[in-house]
Amino acid sequence: MPLVSMRQLLDEAAKGGYGVGAFNVNNMEQIQAIMEAARETKSPVIVQASRGARSYSQDRFLYHLMLAATELYPEIPTVLHLDHGNSVDTCKSAIAMGFTSVMMDGSLMPDGKTPSTFEYNVKTTREVVEMAHAKGITVEGEIGCLGGIEDGHGAGLDGLSHLTDPDQAVEFVRQTGVDALAIAIGTSHGAYKFTKKPTGETLKMDRLIEIHRRLPRTHLVMHGSSSVPKDLQDIINQYGGKLKPTWGVPIEEIQLGIKNGVRKINVDTDNRLAITGAIRKVFAEKPEEFDPRSYLKPARDAMKKVVAVRMTQFGQAGHAGDYAPIPLADMARRYEGRGMPVVSSE
Ligand SMILES: [Zn+2]
């Protein structure tokens, strides 16, 4: 099947009461790892590329790898999503390339660092929504600022400095018509999210629950939601790495989120850790190896394993065959007819 709109995947997830992992990619092996995990667990899937990934891969390579994925895994509903678009133009170029979903992160200025005003965020996001929905493409917005920096994007603050205000979230959704909303509840990008296991003081699940209560039909997105498991950290350090002790978002907190309107969960760090650990292990144990496949294959397998576990934990496993893809042109007509509402379960 062709690449599908993210809105359809999230609407289906809302109906089924599950979440869908959104996994970042930069290269062929990562795409293969995700698609193999999706096939094994029969999961619909969101593959996402940041601006950094698009420039690393000269994004035409990435796009054609994704087309290959749809040919080789025709039974898997697959979305290609732009992660943290920094401007209307970035979103426009992704849509022109064939992405079926874009994030306009207007919570920051185009430099990807400076927190913006609410008015700026509404204006730019609204512009992207109008442009994208006309083509049946999904839009994710962000209100509040996430912690940390990834691929040069982020205010570099701790996760608690710009938590999402529920009143602003309601107003933002009303004024922009976004399909999905990323909220700041204390999570951060990168490996160093929490200095100890998060509590209600550092990971504000009560805030998420309140936002869901106020916006029951908006698909919520948890960014920076790798769990950063200790066993993956240990493999890296065991084979010469130097990761400092760190904690991610516990799976049970993500599952609580999924019970409260979270439909998209962004995971990148866990896969990076799995890949790096597997490569370090081969380098340490077989220093005579120099065929890249001798370490890229274990790296790909390690990532596939992590992704498959997440797909099961998020509940998307088993749902790949639930529905037929809605063509983007039909999605565009639906938006037209309904004046860009944000509704989930119909
Ligand atoms: Zn993010």
Short mmCIF file of C-alpha atoms and ligand atoms in Angstrom, two decimals:
data_model
loop_
_atom_site.label_atom_id
_atom_site.label_comp_id
_atom_site.label_asym_id
_atom_site.label_seq_id
_atom_site.Cartn_x
_atom_site.Cartn_y
_atom_site.Cartn_z
CA MET A 1 0.00 0.00 0.00
CA PRO A 2 1.12 3.61 -0.52
CA LEU A 3 2.34 5.76 2.37
CA VAL A 4 -0.72 6.70 4.41
CA SER A 5 -1.76 9.79 6.34
CA MET A 6 -0.83 9.84 10.01
CA ARG A 7 -4.31 11.09 10.85
CA GLN A 8 -5.80 7.79 9.74
CA LEU A 9 -3.36 5.77 11.86
CA LEU A 10 -4.05 7.91 14.93
CA ASP A 11 -7.83 7.86 14.45
CA GLU A 12 -7.66 4.07 14.28
CA ALA A 13 -5.42 4.00 17.36
CA ALA A 14 -7.94 6.13 19.23
CA LYS A 15 -10.72 3.74 18.24
CA GLY A 16 -8.66 0.77 19.40
CA GLY A 17 -7.33 2.49 22.53
CA TYR A 18 -3.66 1.98 21.70
CA GLY A 19 -0.58 4.10 20.92
CA VAL A 20 1.68 4.11 17.86
CA GLY A 21 5.46 4.44 18.13
CA ALA A 22 7.13 7.01 15.89
CA PHE A 23 10.71 5.95 15.26
CA ASN A 24 13.41 8.20 13.82
CA VAL A 25 15.54 7.17 10.87
CA ASN A 26 18.65 8.37 9.06
CA ASN A 27 19.58 5.39 6.93
CA MET A 28 18.56 2.13 5.31
CA GLU A 29 19.35 -0.17 8.23
CA GLN A 30 17.10 1.78 10.60
CA ILE A 31 14.22 1.70 8.12
CA GLN A 32 14.71 -2.04 7.64
CA ALA A 33 14.80 -2.62 11.40
CA ILE A 34 11.49 -0.79 11.88
CA MET A 35 9.74 -2.50 8.96
CA GLU A 36 10.91 -5.96 10.08
CA ALA A 37 9.65 -5.27 13.60
CA ALA A 38 6.33 -4.06 12.15
CA ARG A 39 5.96 -7.22 10.09
CA GLU A 40 6.86 -9.48 12.99
CA THR A 41 4.35 -7.79 15.32
CA LYS A 42 1.78 -6.90 12.61
CA SER A 43 1.94 -3.23 13.53
CA PRO A 44 1.01 -0.03 11.71
CA VAL A 45 3.98 2.30 11.97
CA ILE A 46 5.18 5.90 11.85
CA VAL A 47 8.68 6.46 10.46
CA GLN A 48 9.96 9.96 11.07
CA ALA A 49 12.84 12.06 9.87
CA SER A 50 14.14 15.22 11.50
CA ARG A 51 15.70 18.10 9.61
CA GLY A 52 19.08 16.67 10.61
CA ALA A 53 18.13 13.29 9.14
CA ARG A 54 16.91 14.89 5.94
CA SER A 55 20.17 16.72 5.46
CA TYR A 56 22.29 13.69 6.47
CA SER A 57 20.54 11.46 3.95
CA GLN A 58 19.91 14.18 1.32
CA ASP A 59 16.28 13.32 1.89
CA ARG A 60 15.59 11.99 -1.60
CA PHE A 61 17.52 8.88 -0.58
CA LEU A 62 15.33 8.59 2.48
CA TYR A 63 12.13 9.06 0.52
CA HIS A 64 13.02 6.36 -1.99
CA LEU A 65 14.02 3.97 0.78
CA MET A 66 10.55 4.56 2.23
CA LEU A 67 8.97 3.80 -1.14
CA ALA A 68 10.94 0.56 -1.16
CA ALA A 69 9.56 -0.15 2.32
CA THR A 70 5.98 0.23 1.07
CA GLU A 71 6.73 -2.15 -1.82
CA LEU A 72 8.42 -4.76 0.36
CA TYR A 73 5.98 -4.52 3.29
CA PRO A 74 2.66 -3.88 1.50
CA GLU A 75 0.62 -5.16 4.44
CA ILE A 76 1.95 -2.52 6.86
CA PRO A 77 0.20 0.89 7.05
CA THR A 78 3.24 3.19 7.02
CA VAL A 79 3.48 6.94 7.59
CA LEU A 80 6.43 9.12 6.65
CA HIS A 81 6.45 12.03 9.10
CA LEU A 82 8.60 15.17 9.39
CA ASP A 83 9.82 15.53 12.98
CA HIS A 84 10.14 19.12 14.32
CA GLY A 85 9.70 21.22 11.19
CA ASN A 86 11.13 24.64 12.13
CA SER A 87 9.34 26.75 9.52
CA VAL A 88 6.52 26.77 7.00
CA ASP A 89 9.10 26.30 4.23
CA THR A 90 10.59 23.17 5.82
CA CYS A 91 7.11 21.66 6.04
CA LYS A 92 6.39 22.71 2.47
CA SER A 93 9.51 20.97 1.16
CA ALA A 94 8.65 17.78 3.08
CA ILE A 95 5.16 17.75 1.60
CA ALA A 96 6.61 18.34 -1.87
CA MET A 97 8.94 15.38 -1.31
CA GLY A 98 6.07 13.04 -0.43
CA PHE A 99 5.92 13.01 3.39
CA THR A 100 2.38 12.12 4.48
CA SER A 101 2.57 13.99 7.78
CA VAL A 102 4.50 17.00 9.08
CA MET A 103 5.20 18.52 12.43
CA MET A 104 5.26 22.31 12.54
CA ASP A 105 7.06 23.10 15.77
CA GLY A 106 6.13 26.74 16.19
CA SER A 107 6.89 26.59 19.91
CA LEU A 108 10.38 27.69 18.84
CA MET A 109 11.47 30.34 16.38
CA PRO A 110 12.94 29.17 13.01
CA ASP A 111 16.39 28.95 14.64
CA GLY A 112 14.98 25.91 16.46
CA LYS A 113 16.26 27.29 19.76
CA THR A 114 14.43 30.42 20.89
CA PRO A 115 11.01 29.94 22.50
CA SER A 116 8.38 31.80 20.44
CA THR A 117 5.16 33.58 21.36
CA PHE A 118 1.74 31.93 21.36
CA GLU A 119 0.65 34.21 18.51
CA TYR A 120 3.64 33.24 16.36
CA ASN A 121 3.01 29.56 17.05
CA VAL A 122 -0.67 29.81 16.09
CA LYS A 123 0.05 31.79 12.94
CA THR A 124 2.75 29.50 11.51
CA THR A 125 1.00 26.29 12.51
CA ARG A 126 -2.27 27.46 11.04
CA GLU A 127 -0.50 28.25 7.77
CA VAL A 128 0.96 24.73 7.62
CA VAL A 129 -2.43 23.20 8.47
CA GLU A 130 -4.08 25.00 5.56
CA MET A 131 -1.35 23.99 3.13
CA ALA A 132 -1.14 20.37 4.35
CA HIS A 133 -4.81 19.57 4.77
CA ALA A 134 -5.49 20.74 1.20
CA LYS A 135 -3.37 17.75 0.16
CA GLY A 136 -4.68 15.33 2.80
CA ILE A 137 -1.45 15.55 4.81
CA THR A 138 -1.54 15.38 8.62
CA VAL A 139 -0.16 18.12 10.90
CA GLU A 140 1.27 17.82 14.39
CA GLY A 141 1.79 21.02 16.41
CA GLU A 142 3.54 21.68 19.69
CA ILE A 143 2.53 23.87 22.59
CA GLY A 144 4.93 24.39 25.47
CA CYS A 145 8.64 23.57 24.99
CA LEU A 146 10.26 20.18 25.43
CA GLY A 147 13.54 19.89 27.27
CA GLY A 148 16.95 19.12 25.79
CA ILE A 149 18.41 19.43 22.31
CA GLU A 150 18.41 16.90 19.53
CA ASP A 151 19.94 17.32 16.08
CA GLY A 152 20.55 20.96 17.00
CA HIS A 153 16.83 21.47 17.69
CA GLY A 154 15.60 22.50 21.12
CA ALA A 155 15.76 25.37 23.58
CA GLY A 156 18.27 23.43 25.68
CA LEU A 157 16.14 23.96 28.79
CA ASP A 158 15.21 21.39 31.37
CA GLY A 159 11.88 19.71 30.68
CA LEU A 160 10.01 21.70 33.34
CA SER A 161 10.70 25.30 32.22
CA HIS A 162 7.93 25.55 29.61
CA LEU A 163 5.27 23.00 30.55
CA THR A 164 2.14 23.04 28.40
CA ASP A 165 -0.61 25.21 29.84
CA PRO A 166 -3.97 23.39 29.42
CA ASP A 167 -5.90 26.61 28.62
CA GLN A 168 -3.37 27.49 25.92
CA ALA A 169 -3.56 23.95 24.53
CA VAL A 170 -7.33 24.23 24.11
CA GLU A 171 -7.02 27.62 22.46
CA PHE A 172 -4.15 26.45 20.22
CA VAL A 173 -6.10 23.46 18.91
CA ARG A 174 -9.19 25.60 18.34
CA GLN A 175 -7.26 28.22 16.39
CA THR A 176 -5.00 25.95 14.33
CA GLY A 177 -7.01 22.79 13.58
CA VAL A 178 -3.98 20.52 14.14
CA ASP A 179 -4.53 16.77 13.99
CA ALA A 180 -2.09 15.93 16.76
CA LEU A 181 -0.58 17.92 19.59
CA ALA A 182 2.85 17.51 21.20
CA ILE A 183 2.80 18.62 24.82
CA ALA A 184 5.56 19.40 27.29
CA ILE A 185 5.13 17.48 30.55
CA GLY A 186 8.75 17.22 31.69
CA THR A 187 10.27 14.98 29.01
CA SER A 188 13.45 15.91 27.13
CA HIS A 189 15.16 14.91 23.93
CA GLY A 190 18.39 12.93 24.02
CA ALA A 191 19.72 10.28 26.41
CA TYR A 192 19.89 12.40 29.57
CA LYS A 193 16.23 12.93 30.43
CA PHE A 194 16.16 12.39 34.19
CA THR A 195 18.92 12.09 36.79
CA LYS A 196 16.88 9.48 38.67
CA LYS A 197 13.70 7.53 38.06
CA PRO A 198 11.09 10.25 37.36
CA THR A 199 8.41 11.03 39.90
CA GLY A 200 5.25 13.13 39.65
CA GLU A 201 7.49 16.12 40.38
CA THR A 202 9.64 15.65 37.28
CA LEU A 203 7.25 13.87 34.88
CA LYS A 204 3.90 15.63 34.99
CA MET A 205 1.46 12.93 34.05
CA ASP A 206 -1.28 14.80 35.94
CA ARG A 207 -0.79 17.66 33.47
CA LEU A 208 -1.22 15.25 30.55
CA ILE A 209 -4.39 13.82 32.08
CA GLU A 210 -5.78 17.33 32.54
CA ILE A 211 -5.03 18.27 28.91
CA HIS A 212 -6.72 15.09 27.70
CA ARG A 213 -9.77 15.88 29.87
CA ARG A 214 -10.00 19.31 28.22
CA LEU A 215 -9.23 18.01 24.69
CA PRO A 216 -10.69 14.49 24.65
CA ARG A 217 -10.73 14.30 20.85
CA THR A 218 -7.19 15.54 20.14
CA HIS A 219 -4.42 13.03 19.52
CA LEU A 220 -1.68 13.75 22.04
CA VAL A 221 2.00 13.14 21.28
CA MET A 222 4.71 12.29 23.78
CA HIS A 223 8.15 13.42 22.59
CA GLY A 224 11.43 12.44 24.21
CA SER A 225 9.84 9.18 25.28
CA SER A 226 12.63 6.67 25.07
CA SER A 227 12.81 4.56 28.20
CA VAL A 228 16.64 4.47 28.11
CA PRO A 229 16.75 0.97 29.63
CA LYS A 230 19.73 0.13 31.79
CA ASP A 231 20.61 -3.04 29.88
CA LEU A 232 21.16 -1.01 26.68
CA GLN A 233 23.31 1.51 28.55
CA ASP A 234 25.26 -1.35 30.13
CA ILE A 235 26.16 -2.98 26.80
CA ILE A 236 27.66 0.29 25.57
CA ASN A 237 29.65 0.83 28.74
CA GLN A 238 30.71 -2.80 28.96
CA TYR A 239 32.39 -2.49 25.56
CA GLY A 240 34.26 0.74 26.14
CA GLY A 241 31.51 3.37 26.01
CA LYS A 242 31.23 6.20 28.48
CA LEU A 243 27.56 6.89 29.13
CA LYS A 244 26.76 8.62 32.39
CA PRO A 245 23.94 7.12 34.49
CA THR A 246 20.56 8.31 33.17
CA TRP A 247 16.85 7.57 33.29
CA GLY A 248 14.19 7.76 30.58
CA VAL A 249 10.40 7.61 30.61
CA PRO A 250 9.21 4.37 32.25
CA ILE A 251 7.00 2.21 30.03
CA GLU A 252 4.22 2.21 32.64
CA GLU A 253 4.04 6.01 32.45
CA ILE A 254 3.75 5.84 28.65
CA GLN A 255 1.01 3.26 29.04
CA LEU A 256 -0.79 5.57 31.47
CA GLY A 257 -0.48 8.26 28.80
CA ILE A 258 -1.97 5.94 26.19
CA LYS A 259 -4.98 5.44 28.48
CA ASN A 260 -5.27 9.24 28.51
CA GLY A 261 -5.23 10.29 24.87
CA VAL A 262 -1.59 9.70 23.85
CA ARG A 263 -1.62 8.19 20.36
CA LYS A 264 1.94 8.88 19.12
CA ILE A 265 5.06 8.13 21.11
CA ASN A 266 8.42 9.35 19.80
CA VAL A 267 11.33 6.99 20.33
CA ASP A 268 14.85 7.60 19.05
CA THR A 269 17.42 7.31 21.85
CA ASP A 270 16.59 3.66 22.67
CA ASN A 271 17.31 2.68 19.08
CA ARG A 272 20.53 4.69 18.99
CA LEU A 273 21.67 2.92 22.14
CA ALA A 274 20.81 -0.51 20.72
CA ILE A 275 22.71 0.16 17.49
CA THR A 276 25.79 1.59 19.21
CA GLY A 277 25.92 -1.21 21.79
CA ALA A 278 25.76 -3.90 19.08
CA ILE A 279 28.51 -2.24 17.03
CA ARG A 280 30.76 -1.75 20.08
CA LYS A 281 30.31 -5.41 20.98
CA VAL A 282 31.49 -6.60 17.54
CA PHE A 283 34.43 -4.19 17.57
CA ALA A 284 35.48 -5.39 21.03
CA GLU A 285 34.99 -9.10 20.44
CA LYS A 286 36.14 -9.36 16.82
CA PRO A 287 38.71 -6.65 16.20
CA GLU A 288 39.81 -8.48 13.05
CA GLU A 289 36.47 -7.78 11.32
CA PHE A 290 36.36 -5.01 8.74
CA ASP A 291 33.32 -5.85 6.61
CA PRO A 292 30.71 -3.23 7.61
CA ARG A 293 28.02 -5.88 7.36
CA SER A 294 29.62 -7.76 10.23
CA TYR A 295 28.56 -4.97 12.60
CA LEU A 296 25.66 -3.31 10.74
CA LYS A 297 23.68 -6.54 10.70
CA PRO A 298 23.84 -7.08 14.48
CA ALA A 299 23.11 -3.36 14.88
CA ARG A 300 20.01 -3.68 12.71
CA ASP A 301 18.89 -6.79 14.61
CA ALA A 302 19.36 -5.04 17.96
CA MET A 303 17.25 -2.09 16.85
CA LYS A 304 14.56 -4.37 15.45
CA LYS A 305 14.32 -6.11 18.80
CA VAL A 306 13.82 -2.83 20.70
CA VAL A 307 11.23 -1.57 18.20
CA ALA A 308 9.26 -4.82 18.32
CA VAL A 309 9.14 -4.68 22.13
CA ARG A 310 7.93 -1.07 22.04
CA MET A 311 5.25 -1.91 19.45
CA THR A 312 3.93 -4.58 21.77
CA GLN A 313 4.12 -2.33 24.84
CA PHE A 314 2.33 0.53 23.06
CA GLY A 315 -0.46 -1.81 21.90
CA GLN A 316 -0.12 -1.24 18.15
CA ALA A 317 0.94 -4.88 17.61
CA GLY A 318 -1.69 -6.91 15.79
CA HIS A 319 -3.44 -3.90 14.25
CA ALA A 320 -1.74 -3.67 10.82
CA GLY A 321 -4.58 -5.46 9.07
CA ASP A 322 -7.48 -3.60 10.71
CA TYR A 323 -8.10 -1.13 7.92
CA ALA A 324 -7.50 -0.20 4.28
CA PRO A 325 -5.59 3.01 3.54
CA ILE A 326 -7.65 6.11 2.78
CA PRO A 327 -6.12 7.87 -0.26
CA LEU A 328 -4.68 11.30 0.52
CA ALA A 329 -7.11 12.92 -1.93
CA ASP A 330 -10.00 11.51 0.12
CA MET A 331 -8.40 12.80 3.32
CA ALA A 332 -8.21 16.24 1.70
CA ARG A 333 -11.93 16.12 0.89
CA ARG A 334 -12.74 15.11 4.47
CA TYR A 335 -10.87 18.11 5.83
CA GLU A 336 -12.70 20.35 3.35
CA GLY A 337 -16.09 19.08 4.35
CA ARG A 338 -15.46 19.40 8.06
CA GLY A 339 -13.64 22.70 8.23
CA MET A 340 -10.47 21.15 9.68
CA PRO A 341 -11.85 19.89 12.96
CA VAL A 342 -9.75 17.92 15.39
CA VAL A 343 -11.76 14.82 16.02
CA SER A 344 -10.47 11.40 16.69
CA SER A 345 -12.83 8.50 16.95
CA GLU A 346 -14.98 8.30 13.88
ZN ZN B 1 10.66 15.85 19.65
#
